[in-house]
Amino acid sequence: MKRRLKCAFITMFLLAFSAVAGPIIVQKSSDPNKVDAFELKKELLEQHMWQEQMRSEAQLQWLRELPVGCVFTAVGDYQCGLNWYRPYRYQQQQLYIHIPDPETSRRNTH
């Protein structure tokens, strides 16, 4: 009884891990439609990097011009109502990157 239980447990364990594995492709080197695994891996990595870059840029808010009424602070940032922006020079253009409130950030770090 114990032996059957052990075998059943081992079989279930192996089946669980085999279900996680992806498909296995076997190809002949002479096959004209063969898939280059290294090229496919490179392409998938580039797609993943591109998606991460898009996600990162979506979180980054920047302006070409500040709204009217912004105040320049002693720290070198601009306060526009409840929003804060830091000036940033990029490719001969002045941009303003949205940043968290420096006062709140300073309180949280001390």
PDB file of C-alpha atoms in Angstrom, residues 21-77:
ATOM      1  CA  ALA A  21       7.326  22.527 -19.847  1.00  0.00           C
ATOM      2  CA  GLY A  22       6.713  24.029 -23.280  1.00  0.00           C
ATOM      3  CA  PRO A  23       6.456  22.155 -26.545  1.00  0.00           C
ATOM      4  CA  ILE A  24       9.498  20.358 -27.869  1.00  0.00           C
ATOM      5  CA  ILE A  25      10.274  20.777 -31.562  1.00  0.00           C
ATOM      6  CA  VAL A  26      12.430  18.214 -33.317  1.00  0.00           C
ATOM      7  CA  GLN A  27      13.761  19.217 -36.716  1.00  0.00           C
ATOM      8  CA  LYS A  28      16.011  17.774 -39.339  1.00  0.00           C
ATOM      9  CA  SER A  29      18.889  19.995 -40.392  1.00  0.00           C
ATOM     10  CA  SER A  30      17.831  19.506 -44.015  1.00  0.00           C
ATOM     11  CA  ASP A  31      14.285  20.773 -43.337  1.00  0.00           C
ATOM     12  CA  PRO A  32      13.792  23.999 -45.372  1.00  0.00           C
ATOM     13  CA  ASN A  33      11.183  25.317 -42.896  1.00  0.00           C
ATOM     14  CA  LYS A  34      13.306  24.780 -39.809  1.00  0.00           C
ATOM     15  CA  VAL A  35      13.154  27.341 -37.020  1.00  0.00           C
ATOM     16  CA  ASP A  36      16.381  28.960 -35.837  1.00  0.00           C
ATOM     17  CA  ALA A  37      15.972  28.719 -32.061  1.00  0.00           C
ATOM     18  CA  PHE A  38      18.627  31.337 -31.355  1.00  0.00           C
ATOM     19  CA  GLU A  39      17.055  33.818 -33.767  1.00  0.00           C
ATOM     20  CA  LEU A  40      13.616  33.188 -32.266  1.00  0.00           C
ATOM     21  CA  LYS A  41      14.973  33.701 -28.735  1.00  0.00           C
ATOM     22  CA  LYS A  42      16.649  36.954 -29.827  1.00  0.00           C
ATOM     23  CA  GLU A  43      13.406  38.195 -31.412  1.00  0.00           C
ATOM     24  CA  LEU A  44      11.358  37.371 -28.300  1.00  0.00           C
ATOM     25  CA  LEU A  45      13.911  39.127 -26.094  1.00  0.00           C
ATOM     26  CA  GLU A  46      13.757  42.245 -28.311  1.00  0.00           C
ATOM     27  CA  GLN A  47       9.944  42.216 -28.128  1.00  0.00           C
ATOM     28  CA  HIS A  48      10.083  41.912 -24.342  1.00  0.00           C
ATOM     29  CA  MET A  49      12.578  44.783 -24.088  1.00  0.00           C
ATOM     30  CA  TRP A  50      10.385  46.927 -26.348  1.00  0.00           C
ATOM     31  CA  GLN A  51       7.308  46.207 -24.189  1.00  0.00           C
ATOM     32  CA  GLU A  52       9.260  47.124 -21.032  1.00  0.00           C
ATOM     33  CA  GLN A  53      10.420  50.357 -22.657  1.00  0.00           C
ATOM     34  CA  MET A  54       6.839  51.264 -23.617  1.00  0.00           C
ATOM     35  CA  ARG A  55       5.668  50.514 -20.080  1.00  0.00           C
ATOM     36  CA  SER A  56       8.468  52.669 -18.665  1.00  0.00           C
ATOM     37  CA  GLU A  57       7.721  55.569 -21.023  1.00  0.00           C
ATOM     38  CA  ALA A  58       4.022  55.378 -20.199  1.00  0.00           C
ATOM     39  CA  GLN A  59       4.882  56.035 -16.546  1.00  0.00           C
ATOM     40  CA  LEU A  60       7.191  58.910 -17.424  1.00  0.00           C
ATOM     41  CA  GLN A  61       5.220  62.137 -17.872  1.00  0.00           C
ATOM     42  CA  TRP A  62       6.979  65.055 -19.514  1.00  0.00           C
ATOM     43  CA  LEU A  63       6.022  68.419 -20.950  1.00  0.00           C
ATOM     44  CA  ARG A  64       7.572  70.615 -23.621  1.00  0.00           C
ATOM     45  CA  GLU A  65       6.122  73.742 -21.984  1.00  0.00           C
ATOM     46  CA  LEU A  66       5.092  74.391 -18.412  1.00  0.00           C
ATOM     47  CA  PRO A  67       1.542  75.567 -17.696  1.00  0.00           C
ATOM     48  CA  VAL A  68       0.997  79.255 -16.898  1.00  0.00           C
ATOM     49  CA  GLY A  69       1.520  80.160 -13.243  1.00  0.00           C
ATOM     50  CA  CYS A  70       4.294  77.719 -12.338  1.00  0.00           C
ATOM     51  CA  VAL A  71       6.665  78.802  -9.581  1.00  0.00           C
ATOM     52  CA  PHE A  72      10.436  78.209  -9.685  1.00  0.00           C
ATOM     53  CA  THR A  73      11.613  76.796  -6.344  1.00  0.00           C
ATOM     54  CA  ALA A  74      14.972  77.186  -4.565  1.00  0.00           C
ATOM     55  CA  VAL A  75      15.740  73.517  -5.283  1.00  0.00           C
ATOM     56  CA  GLY A  76      15.562  74.171  -9.036  1.00  0.00           C
ATOM     57  CA  ASP A  77      12.199  72.503  -9.673  1.00  0.00           C
TER      58      ASP A  77
END
